[in-house]
mmCIF file of C-alpha atoms and ligand atoms in Angstrom:
data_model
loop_
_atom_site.group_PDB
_atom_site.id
_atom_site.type_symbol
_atom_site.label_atom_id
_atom_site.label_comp_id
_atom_site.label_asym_id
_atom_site.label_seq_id
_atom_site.Cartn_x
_atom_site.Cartn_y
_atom_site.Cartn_z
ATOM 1 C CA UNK O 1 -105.022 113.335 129.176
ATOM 2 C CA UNK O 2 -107.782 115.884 131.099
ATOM 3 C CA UNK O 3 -104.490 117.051 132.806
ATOM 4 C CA UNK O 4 -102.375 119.488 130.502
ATOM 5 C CA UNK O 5 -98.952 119.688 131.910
ATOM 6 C CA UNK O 6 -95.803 120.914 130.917
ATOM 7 C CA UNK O 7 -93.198 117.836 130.575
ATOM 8 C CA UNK O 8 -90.132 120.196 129.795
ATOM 9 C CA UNK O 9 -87.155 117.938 129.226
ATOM 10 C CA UNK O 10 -89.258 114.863 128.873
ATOM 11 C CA UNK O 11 -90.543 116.086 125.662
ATOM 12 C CA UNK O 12 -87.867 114.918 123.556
ATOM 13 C CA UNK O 13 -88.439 111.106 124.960
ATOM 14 C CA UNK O 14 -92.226 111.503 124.476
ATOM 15 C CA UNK O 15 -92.052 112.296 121.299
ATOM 16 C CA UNK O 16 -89.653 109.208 120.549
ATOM 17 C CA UNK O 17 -92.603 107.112 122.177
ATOM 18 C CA UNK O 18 -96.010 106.899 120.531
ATOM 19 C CA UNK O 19 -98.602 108.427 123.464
ATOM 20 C CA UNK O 20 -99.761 104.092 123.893
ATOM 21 C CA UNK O 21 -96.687 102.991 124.896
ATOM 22 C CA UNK O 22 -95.978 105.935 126.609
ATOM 23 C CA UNK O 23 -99.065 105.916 128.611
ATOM 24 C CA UNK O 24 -99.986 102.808 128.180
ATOM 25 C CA UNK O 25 -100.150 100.792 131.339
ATOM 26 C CA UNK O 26 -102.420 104.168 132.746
ATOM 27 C CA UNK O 27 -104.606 103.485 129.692
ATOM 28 C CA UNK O 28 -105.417 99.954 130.541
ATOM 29 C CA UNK O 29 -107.124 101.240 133.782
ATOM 30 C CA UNK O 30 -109.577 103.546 131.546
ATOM 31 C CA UNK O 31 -108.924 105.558 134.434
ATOM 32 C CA UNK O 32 -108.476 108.914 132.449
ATOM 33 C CA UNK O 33 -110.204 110.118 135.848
ATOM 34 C CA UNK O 34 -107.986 107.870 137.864
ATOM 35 C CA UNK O 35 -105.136 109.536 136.078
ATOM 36 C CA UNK O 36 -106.506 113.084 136.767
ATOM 37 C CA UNK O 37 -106.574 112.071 140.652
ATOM 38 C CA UNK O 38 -102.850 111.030 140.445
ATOM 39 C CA UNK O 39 -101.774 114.209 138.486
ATOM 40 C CA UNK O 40 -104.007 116.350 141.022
ATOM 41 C CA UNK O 41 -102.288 114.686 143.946
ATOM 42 C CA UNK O 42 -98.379 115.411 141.985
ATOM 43 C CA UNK O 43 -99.053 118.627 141.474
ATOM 44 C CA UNK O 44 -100.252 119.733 144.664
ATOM 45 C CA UNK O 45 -97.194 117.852 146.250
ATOM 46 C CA UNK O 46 -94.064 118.706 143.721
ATOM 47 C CA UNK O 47 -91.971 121.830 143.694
ATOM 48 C CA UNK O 48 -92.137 124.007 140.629
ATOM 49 C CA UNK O 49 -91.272 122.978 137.830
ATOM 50 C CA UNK O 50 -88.947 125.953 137.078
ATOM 51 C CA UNK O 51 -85.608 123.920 137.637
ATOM 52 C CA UNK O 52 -86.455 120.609 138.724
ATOM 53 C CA UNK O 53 -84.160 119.478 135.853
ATOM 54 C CA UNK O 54 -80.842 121.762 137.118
ATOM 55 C CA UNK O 55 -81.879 121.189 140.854
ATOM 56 C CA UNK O 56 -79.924 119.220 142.942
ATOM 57 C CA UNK O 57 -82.218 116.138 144.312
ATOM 58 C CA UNK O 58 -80.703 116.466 147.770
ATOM 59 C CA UNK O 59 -80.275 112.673 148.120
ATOM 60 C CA UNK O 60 -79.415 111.813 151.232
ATOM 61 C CA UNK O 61 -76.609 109.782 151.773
ATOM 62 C CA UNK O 62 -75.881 106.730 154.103
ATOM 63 C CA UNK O 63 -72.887 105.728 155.497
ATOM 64 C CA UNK O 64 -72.527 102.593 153.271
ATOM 65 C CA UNK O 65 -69.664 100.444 152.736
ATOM 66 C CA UNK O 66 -67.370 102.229 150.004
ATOM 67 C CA UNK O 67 -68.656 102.967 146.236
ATOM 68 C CA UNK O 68 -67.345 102.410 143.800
ATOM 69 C CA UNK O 69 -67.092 98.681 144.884
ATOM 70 C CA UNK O 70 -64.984 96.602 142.830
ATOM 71 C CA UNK O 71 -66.451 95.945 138.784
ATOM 72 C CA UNK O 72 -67.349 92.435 138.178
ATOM 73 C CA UNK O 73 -66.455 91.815 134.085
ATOM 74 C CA UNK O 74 -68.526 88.332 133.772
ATOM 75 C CA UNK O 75 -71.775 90.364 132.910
ATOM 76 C CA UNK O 76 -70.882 92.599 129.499
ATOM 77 C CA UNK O 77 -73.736 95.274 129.137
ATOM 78 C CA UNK O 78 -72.616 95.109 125.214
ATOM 79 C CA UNK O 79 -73.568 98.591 125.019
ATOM 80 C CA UNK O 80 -72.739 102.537 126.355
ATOM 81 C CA UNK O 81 -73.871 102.852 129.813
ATOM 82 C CA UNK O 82 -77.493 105.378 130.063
ATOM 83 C CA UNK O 83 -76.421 108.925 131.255
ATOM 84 C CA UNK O 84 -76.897 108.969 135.151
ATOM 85 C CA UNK O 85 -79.175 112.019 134.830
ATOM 86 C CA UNK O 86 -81.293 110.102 132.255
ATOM 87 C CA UNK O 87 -81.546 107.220 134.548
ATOM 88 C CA UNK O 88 -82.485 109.093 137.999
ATOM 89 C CA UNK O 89 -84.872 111.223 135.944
ATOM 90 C CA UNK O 90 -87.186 109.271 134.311
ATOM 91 C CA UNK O 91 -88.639 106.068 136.754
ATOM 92 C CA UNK O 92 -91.629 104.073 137.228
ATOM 93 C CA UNK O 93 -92.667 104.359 141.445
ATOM 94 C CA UNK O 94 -96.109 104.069 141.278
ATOM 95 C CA UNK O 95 -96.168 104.569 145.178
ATOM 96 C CA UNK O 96 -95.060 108.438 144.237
ATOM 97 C CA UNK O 97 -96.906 108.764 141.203
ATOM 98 C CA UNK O 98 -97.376 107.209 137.629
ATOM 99 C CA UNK O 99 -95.721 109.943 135.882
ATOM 100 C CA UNK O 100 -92.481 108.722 135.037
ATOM 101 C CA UNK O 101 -90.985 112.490 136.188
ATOM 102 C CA UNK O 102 -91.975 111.970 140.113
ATOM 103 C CA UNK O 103 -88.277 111.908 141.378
ATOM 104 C CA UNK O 104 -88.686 115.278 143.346
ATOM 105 C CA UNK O 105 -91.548 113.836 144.912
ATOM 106 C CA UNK O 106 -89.460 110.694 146.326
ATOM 107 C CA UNK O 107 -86.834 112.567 147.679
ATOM 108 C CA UNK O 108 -88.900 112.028 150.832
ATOM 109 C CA UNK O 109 -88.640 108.739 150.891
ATOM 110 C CA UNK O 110 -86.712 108.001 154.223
ATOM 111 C CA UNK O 111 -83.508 105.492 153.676
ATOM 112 C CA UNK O 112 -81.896 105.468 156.703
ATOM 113 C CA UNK O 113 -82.007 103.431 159.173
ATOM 114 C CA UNK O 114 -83.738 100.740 156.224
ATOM 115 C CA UNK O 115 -84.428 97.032 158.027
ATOM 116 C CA UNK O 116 -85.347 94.244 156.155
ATOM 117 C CA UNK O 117 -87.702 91.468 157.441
ATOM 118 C CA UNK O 118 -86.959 87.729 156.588
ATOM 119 C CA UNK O 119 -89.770 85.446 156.924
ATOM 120 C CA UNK O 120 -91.844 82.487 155.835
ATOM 121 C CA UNK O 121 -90.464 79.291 155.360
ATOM 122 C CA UNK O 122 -87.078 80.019 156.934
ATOM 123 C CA UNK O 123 -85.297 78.076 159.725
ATOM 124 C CA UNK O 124 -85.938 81.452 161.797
ATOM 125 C CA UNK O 125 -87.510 84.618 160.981
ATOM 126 C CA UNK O 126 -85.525 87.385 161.574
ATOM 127 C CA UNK O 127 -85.419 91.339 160.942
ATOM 128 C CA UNK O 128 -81.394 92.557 159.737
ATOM 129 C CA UNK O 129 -80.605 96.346 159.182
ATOM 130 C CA UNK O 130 -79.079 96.970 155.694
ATOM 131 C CA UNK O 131 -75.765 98.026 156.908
ATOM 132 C CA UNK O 132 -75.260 94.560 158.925
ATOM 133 C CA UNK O 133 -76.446 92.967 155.414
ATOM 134 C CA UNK O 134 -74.124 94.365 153.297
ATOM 135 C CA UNK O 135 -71.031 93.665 155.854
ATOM 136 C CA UNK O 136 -71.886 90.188 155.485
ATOM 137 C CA UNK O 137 -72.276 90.005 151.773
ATOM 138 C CA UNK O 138 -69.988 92.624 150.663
ATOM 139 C CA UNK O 139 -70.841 94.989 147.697
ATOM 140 C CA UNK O 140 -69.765 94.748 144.050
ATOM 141 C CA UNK O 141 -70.102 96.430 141.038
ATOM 142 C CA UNK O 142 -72.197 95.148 138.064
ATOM 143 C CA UNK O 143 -73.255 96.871 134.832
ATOM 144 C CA UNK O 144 -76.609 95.414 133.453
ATOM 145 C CA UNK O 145 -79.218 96.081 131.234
ATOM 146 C CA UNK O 146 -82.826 96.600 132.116
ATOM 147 C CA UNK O 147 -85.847 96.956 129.620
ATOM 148 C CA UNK O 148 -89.002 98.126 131.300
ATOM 149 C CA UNK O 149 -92.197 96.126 129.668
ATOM 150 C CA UNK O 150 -93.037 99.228 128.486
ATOM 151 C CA UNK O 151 -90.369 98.911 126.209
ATOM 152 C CA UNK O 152 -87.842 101.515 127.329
ATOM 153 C CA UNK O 153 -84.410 100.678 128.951
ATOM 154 C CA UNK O 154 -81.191 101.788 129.916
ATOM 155 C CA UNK O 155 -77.801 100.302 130.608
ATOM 156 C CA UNK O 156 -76.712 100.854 134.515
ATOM 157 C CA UNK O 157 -73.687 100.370 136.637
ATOM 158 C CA UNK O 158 -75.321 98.644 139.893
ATOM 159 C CA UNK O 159 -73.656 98.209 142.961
ATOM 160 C CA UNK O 160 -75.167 95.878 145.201
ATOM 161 C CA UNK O 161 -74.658 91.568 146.035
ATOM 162 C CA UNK O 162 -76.187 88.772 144.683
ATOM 163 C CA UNK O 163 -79.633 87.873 146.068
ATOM 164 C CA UNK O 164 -78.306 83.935 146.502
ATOM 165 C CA UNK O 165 -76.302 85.951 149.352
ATOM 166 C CA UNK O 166 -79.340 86.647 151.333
ATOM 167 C CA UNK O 167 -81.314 83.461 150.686
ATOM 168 C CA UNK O 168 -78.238 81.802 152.538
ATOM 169 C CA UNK O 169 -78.557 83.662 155.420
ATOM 170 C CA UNK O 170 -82.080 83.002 155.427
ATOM 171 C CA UNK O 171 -81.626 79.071 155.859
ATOM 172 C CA UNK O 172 -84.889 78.808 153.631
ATOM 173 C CA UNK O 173 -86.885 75.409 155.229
ATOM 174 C CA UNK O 174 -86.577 72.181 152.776
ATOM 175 C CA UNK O 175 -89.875 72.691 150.917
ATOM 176 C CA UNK O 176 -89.960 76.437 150.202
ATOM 177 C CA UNK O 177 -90.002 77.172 146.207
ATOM 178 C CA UNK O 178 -90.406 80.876 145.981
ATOM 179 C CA UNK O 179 -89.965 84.559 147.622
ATOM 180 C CA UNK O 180 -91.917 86.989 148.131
ATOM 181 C CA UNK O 181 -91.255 90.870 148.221
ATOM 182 C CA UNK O 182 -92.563 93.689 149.538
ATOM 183 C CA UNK O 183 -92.059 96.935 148.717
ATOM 184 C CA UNK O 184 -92.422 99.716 151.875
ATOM 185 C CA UNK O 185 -96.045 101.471 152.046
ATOM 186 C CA UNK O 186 -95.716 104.017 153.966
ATOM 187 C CA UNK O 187 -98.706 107.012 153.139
ATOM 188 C CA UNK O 188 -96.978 109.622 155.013
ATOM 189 C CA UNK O 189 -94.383 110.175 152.335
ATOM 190 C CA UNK O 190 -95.895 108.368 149.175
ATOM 191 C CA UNK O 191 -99.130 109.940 147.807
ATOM 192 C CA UNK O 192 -99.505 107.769 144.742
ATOM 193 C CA UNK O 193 -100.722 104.925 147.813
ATOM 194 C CA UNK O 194 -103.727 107.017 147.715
ATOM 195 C CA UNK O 195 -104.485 105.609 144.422
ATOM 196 C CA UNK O 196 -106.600 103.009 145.532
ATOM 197 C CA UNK O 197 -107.374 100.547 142.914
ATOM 198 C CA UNK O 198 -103.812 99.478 142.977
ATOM 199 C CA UNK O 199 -103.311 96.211 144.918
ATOM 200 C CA UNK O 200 -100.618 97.872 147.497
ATOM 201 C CA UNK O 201 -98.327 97.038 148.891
ATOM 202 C CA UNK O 202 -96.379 96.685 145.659
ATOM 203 C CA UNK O 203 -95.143 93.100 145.583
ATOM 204 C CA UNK O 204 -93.335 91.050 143.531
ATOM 205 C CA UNK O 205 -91.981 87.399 143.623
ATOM 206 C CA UNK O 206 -89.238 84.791 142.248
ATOM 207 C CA UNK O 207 -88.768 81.285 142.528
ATOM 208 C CA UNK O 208 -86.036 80.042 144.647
ATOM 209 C CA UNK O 209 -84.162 78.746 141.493
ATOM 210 C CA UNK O 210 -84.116 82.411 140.071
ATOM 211 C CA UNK O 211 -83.544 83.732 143.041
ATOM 212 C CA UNK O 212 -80.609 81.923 143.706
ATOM 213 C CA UNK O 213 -78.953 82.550 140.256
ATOM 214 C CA UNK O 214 -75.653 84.610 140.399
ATOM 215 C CA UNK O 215 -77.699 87.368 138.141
ATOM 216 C CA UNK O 216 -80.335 87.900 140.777
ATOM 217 C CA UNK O 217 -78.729 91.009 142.531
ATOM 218 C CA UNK O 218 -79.602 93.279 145.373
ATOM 219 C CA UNK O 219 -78.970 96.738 144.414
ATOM 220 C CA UNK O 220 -78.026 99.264 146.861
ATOM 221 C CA UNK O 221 -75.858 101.719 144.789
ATOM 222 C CA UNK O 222 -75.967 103.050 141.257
ATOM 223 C CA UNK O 223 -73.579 105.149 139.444
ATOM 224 C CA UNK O 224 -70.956 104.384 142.195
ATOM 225 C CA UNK O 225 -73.044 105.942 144.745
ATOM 226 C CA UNK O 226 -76.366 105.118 146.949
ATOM 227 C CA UNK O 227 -79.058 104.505 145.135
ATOM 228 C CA UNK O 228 -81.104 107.618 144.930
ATOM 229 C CA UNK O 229 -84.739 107.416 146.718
ATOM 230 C CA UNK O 230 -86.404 107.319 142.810
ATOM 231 C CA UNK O 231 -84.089 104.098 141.796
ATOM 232 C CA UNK O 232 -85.578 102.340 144.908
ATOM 233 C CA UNK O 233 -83.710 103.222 147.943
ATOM 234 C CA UNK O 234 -82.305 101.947 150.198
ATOM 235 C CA UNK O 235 -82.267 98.148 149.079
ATOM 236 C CA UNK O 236 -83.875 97.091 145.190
ATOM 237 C CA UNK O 237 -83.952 94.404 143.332
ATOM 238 C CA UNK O 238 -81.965 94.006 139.936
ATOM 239 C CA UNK O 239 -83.281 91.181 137.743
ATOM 240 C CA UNK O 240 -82.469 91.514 134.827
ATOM 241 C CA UNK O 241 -83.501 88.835 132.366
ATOM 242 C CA UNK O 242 -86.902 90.082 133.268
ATOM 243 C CA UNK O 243 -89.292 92.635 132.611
ATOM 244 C CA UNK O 244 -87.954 95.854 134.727
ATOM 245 C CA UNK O 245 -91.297 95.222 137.063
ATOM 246 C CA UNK O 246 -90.144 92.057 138.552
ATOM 247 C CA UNK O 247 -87.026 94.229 140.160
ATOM 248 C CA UNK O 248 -88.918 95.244 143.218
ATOM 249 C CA UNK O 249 -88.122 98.829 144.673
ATOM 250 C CA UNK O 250 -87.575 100.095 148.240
ATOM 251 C CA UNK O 251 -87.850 96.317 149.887
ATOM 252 C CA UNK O 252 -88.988 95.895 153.366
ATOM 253 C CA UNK O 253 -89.785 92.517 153.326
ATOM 254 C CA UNK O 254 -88.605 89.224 151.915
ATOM 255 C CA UNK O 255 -91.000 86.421 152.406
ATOM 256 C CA UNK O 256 -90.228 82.276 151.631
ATOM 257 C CA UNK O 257 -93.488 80.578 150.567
ATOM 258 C CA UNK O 258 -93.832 77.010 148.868
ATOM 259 C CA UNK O 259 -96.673 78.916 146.890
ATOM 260 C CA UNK O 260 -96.551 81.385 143.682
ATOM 261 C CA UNK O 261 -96.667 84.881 145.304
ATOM 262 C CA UNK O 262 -99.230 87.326 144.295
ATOM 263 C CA UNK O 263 -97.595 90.378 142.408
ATOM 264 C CA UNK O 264 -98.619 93.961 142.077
ATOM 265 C CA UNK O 265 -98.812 93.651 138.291
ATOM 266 C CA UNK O 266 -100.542 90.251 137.721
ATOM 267 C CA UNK O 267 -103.079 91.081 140.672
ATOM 268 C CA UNK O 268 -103.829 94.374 139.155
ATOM 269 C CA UNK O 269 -103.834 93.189 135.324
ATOM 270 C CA UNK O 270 -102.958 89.243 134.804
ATOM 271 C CA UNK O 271 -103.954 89.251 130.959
ATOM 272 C CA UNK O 272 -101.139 91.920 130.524
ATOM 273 C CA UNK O 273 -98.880 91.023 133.234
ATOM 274 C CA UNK O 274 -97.335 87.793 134.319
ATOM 275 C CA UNK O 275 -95.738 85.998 137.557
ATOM 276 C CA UNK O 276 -92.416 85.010 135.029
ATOM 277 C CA UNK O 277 -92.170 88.053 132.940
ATOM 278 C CA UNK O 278 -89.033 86.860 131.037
ATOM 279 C CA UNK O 279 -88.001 89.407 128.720
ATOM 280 C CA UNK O 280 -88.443 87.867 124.971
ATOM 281 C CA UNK O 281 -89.360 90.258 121.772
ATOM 282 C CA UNK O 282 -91.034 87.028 119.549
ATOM 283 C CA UNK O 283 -93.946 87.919 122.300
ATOM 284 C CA UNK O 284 -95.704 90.862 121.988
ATOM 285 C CA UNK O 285 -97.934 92.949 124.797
ATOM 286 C CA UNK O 286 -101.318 92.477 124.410
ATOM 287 C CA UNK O 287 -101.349 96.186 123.129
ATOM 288 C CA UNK O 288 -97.997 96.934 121.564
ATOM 289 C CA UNK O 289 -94.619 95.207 120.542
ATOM 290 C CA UNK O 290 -91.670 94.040 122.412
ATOM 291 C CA UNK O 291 -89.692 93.899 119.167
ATOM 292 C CA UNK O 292 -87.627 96.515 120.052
ATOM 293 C CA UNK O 293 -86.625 99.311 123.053
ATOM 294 C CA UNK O 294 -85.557 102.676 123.448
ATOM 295 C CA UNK O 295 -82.487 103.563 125.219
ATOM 296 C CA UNK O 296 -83.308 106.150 127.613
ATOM 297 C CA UNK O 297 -80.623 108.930 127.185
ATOM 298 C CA UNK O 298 -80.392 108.721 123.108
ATOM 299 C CA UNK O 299 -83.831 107.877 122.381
ATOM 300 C CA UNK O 300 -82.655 105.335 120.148
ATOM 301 C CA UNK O 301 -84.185 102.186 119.508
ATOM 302 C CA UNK O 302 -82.442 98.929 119.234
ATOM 303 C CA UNK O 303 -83.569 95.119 118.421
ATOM 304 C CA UNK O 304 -84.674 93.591 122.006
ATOM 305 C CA UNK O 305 -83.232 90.282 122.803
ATOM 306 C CA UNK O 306 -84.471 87.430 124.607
ATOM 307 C CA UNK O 307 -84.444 87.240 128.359
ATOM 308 C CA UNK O 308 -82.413 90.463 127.426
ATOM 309 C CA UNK O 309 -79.579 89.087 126.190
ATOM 310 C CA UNK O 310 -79.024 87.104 129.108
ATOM 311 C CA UNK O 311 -80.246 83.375 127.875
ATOM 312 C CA UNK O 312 -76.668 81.844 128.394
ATOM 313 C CA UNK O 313 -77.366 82.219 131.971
ATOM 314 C CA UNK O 314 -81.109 81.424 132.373
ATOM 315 C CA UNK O 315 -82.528 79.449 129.568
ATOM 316 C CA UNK O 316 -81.940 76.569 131.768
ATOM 317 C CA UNK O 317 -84.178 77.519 134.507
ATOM 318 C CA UNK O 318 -87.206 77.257 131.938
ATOM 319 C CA UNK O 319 -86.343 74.596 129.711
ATOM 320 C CA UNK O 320 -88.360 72.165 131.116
ATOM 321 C CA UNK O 321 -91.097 74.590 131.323
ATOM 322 C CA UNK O 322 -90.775 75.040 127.730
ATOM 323 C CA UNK O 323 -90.504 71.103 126.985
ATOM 324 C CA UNK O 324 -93.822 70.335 129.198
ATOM 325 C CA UNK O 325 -95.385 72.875 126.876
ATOM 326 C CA UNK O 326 -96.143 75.876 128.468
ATOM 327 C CA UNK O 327 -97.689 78.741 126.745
ATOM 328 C CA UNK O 328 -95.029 81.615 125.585
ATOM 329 C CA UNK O 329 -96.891 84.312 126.275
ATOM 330 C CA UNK O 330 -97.004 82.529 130.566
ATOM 331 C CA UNK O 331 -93.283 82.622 130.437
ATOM 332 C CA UNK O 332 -92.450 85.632 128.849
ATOM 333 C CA UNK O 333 -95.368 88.502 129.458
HETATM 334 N N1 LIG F 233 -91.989 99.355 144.594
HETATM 335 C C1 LIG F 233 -91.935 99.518 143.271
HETATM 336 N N2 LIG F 233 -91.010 98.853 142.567
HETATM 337 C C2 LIG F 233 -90.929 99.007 141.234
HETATM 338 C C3 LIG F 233 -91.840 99.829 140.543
HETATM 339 C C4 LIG F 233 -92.804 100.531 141.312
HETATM 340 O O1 LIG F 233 -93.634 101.297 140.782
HETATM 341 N N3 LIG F 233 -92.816 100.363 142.664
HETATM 342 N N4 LIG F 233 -91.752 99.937 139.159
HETATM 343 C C5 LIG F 233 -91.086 98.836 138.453
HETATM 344 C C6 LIG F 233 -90.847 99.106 137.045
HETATM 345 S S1 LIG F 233 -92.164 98.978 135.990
HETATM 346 C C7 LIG F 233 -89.600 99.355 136.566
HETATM 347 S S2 LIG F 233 -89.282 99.500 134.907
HETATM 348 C C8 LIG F 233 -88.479 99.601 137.481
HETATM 349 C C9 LIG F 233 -87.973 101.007 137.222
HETATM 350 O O2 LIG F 233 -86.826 101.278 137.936
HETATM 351 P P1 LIG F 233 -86.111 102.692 137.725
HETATM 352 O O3 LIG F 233 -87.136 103.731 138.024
HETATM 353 O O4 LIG F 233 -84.966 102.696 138.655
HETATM 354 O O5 LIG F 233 -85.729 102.757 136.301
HETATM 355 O O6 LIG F 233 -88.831 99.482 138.851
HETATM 356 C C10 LIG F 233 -89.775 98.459 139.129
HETATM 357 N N5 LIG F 233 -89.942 98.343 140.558
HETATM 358 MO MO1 LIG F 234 -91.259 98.728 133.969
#
């Protein structure tokens, strides 16, 4: 790094992590001056450090439907729940910054009123507000796991509804396959936009099969609360069978297509980063191992499983993908 910063209560994490998994997705982009520009930018933009970690983040909350909504047991996390302050305190929103300690800096992030536009293949586009949303789908509460490709992850209480919830309302049109999202770009409040060899807006995309399964899940709280600006406010995606990039932050737009969209990742790095992205630890990164993850909170590191654990559920949806012979590491990198 050509930046020298103090990391405070990071420290303990990054010294769990060796520096190239730690850094490693900045690394790829040889951009050690790229990364200079981004940690220029943060530190012109963030408050002092001095008590960032004891300051309040002044989120500000929306008048949601009530949190906690009610738990739903058929997904078992199968392991202690990440410490909310670990959770909201160490993220990946490249749109603020690539430092995984930009949560200050997305406390800007406006959340209210948040609108979503539905378009594409649908029987009529259409733009809903998130409040209408979730008083047609109701909220509920689900604990799942995530792991982040770059091999960290954490165990969360999300409150949100299942994406098959919005697809309905949607009416997508007979042949539509997949869904595109897209994440808000908005430069007044997000410097890390100004990065500009990142393909923005950040977008990601599922097919309509995944989509529809009852795991796919539209997060708008965590921790019994709204989900704070750094976990993706207002409205993210939860998917969690999948590499933590596929769960699209801060969604603005939701877009049916009968073609694979393009995603931030695989635009920016396809050797590295995939459309499917299924979570499996027999295939490793092209620079390090998915073997196992490190449980933000304890630092621990436990065996990763594959499509985290949740294969009862989705193995199906690639089985003939995996009978017609498709390379492991296009299904699960
Ligand atoms: N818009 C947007 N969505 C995003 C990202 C991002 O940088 N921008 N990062 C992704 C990655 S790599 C992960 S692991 C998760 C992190 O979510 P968290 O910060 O709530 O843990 O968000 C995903 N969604
Ligand atoms: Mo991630």
């Amino acid at each position: 790094m050509l930046i020298k910063r103090k990391r405070g209560w990071e420290i303990a994490e990054a010294k769990a992590t060796p520096e190239s998994v730690f850094f490693g997705r900045r690394a790829v982009l040889g951009g050690a001056v790229a990364a200079a520009g981004v940690a220029a930018t943060v530190a012109a933009t963030r408050p002092a450090e001095a008590g960032w970690f004891f300051s309040s983040p002044k989120v500000p909350l929306q008048k949601l439907a009530a949190m906690p909504a009610p738990l739903d047991k058929t997904y078992k996390p199968g392991r202690a729940l990440t410490p909310e302050k670990a959770a909201t305190t160490y993220n990946n929103f490249y749109e603020f910054s690539d430092y995984k300690n930009c949560w200050p800096l997305a406390q800007k992030l406006p959340t209210s009123p948040w609108n979503i536009a539905v378009d594409g293949m649908v029987e009529k586009p259409f733009t809903i507000g998130l409040e209408d949303l979730i008083k047609k789908a109701g909220l509920e509460e689900r604990l799942y796991r995530h792991r982040c490709v770059e091999a960290w992850a954490m165990t969360v209480p999300w409150t949100g509804f299942p994406l098959a919830k919005l697809v309905a309302l949607a009416k997508p049109a007979a042949g539509a396959k997949y869904i595109g999202f897209t994440s808000l770009e908005d430069r007044k409040v997000m410097p890390g936009l100004d990065v500009a060899f990142y393909p923005w807006p950040y977008t990601e995309g599922l097919t309509l099969a995944e989509a529809t399964n009852d795991l796919a899940f539209l997060v708008v709280g965590m921790y019994g609360h709204v989900v704070p600006p750094q976990d993706g406010a207002a409205v993210r995606l939860a998917v969690p069978w999948k590499y933590g990039f596929k769960s699209a932050k801060s969604i603005v737009r939701v877009t049916f297509t009968d073609t694979q969209p393009k995603t931030f990742w695989q635009t920016l790095q396809s050797s590295e980063y995939g459309f499917w992205a299924n979570v499996n630890p027999a295939v490793p990164h092209p620079r390090w191992s998915q073997a196992r993850e490190r449980l933000l909170g304890t630092g621990e590191t436990v065996p990763t499983m594959i499509y985290n654990g949740y294969g009862e559920y989705v193995a199906p949806l690639y089985a003939d993908m995996i009978k017609a012979g498709v390379k492991p590491t296009v299904l699960f990198r």
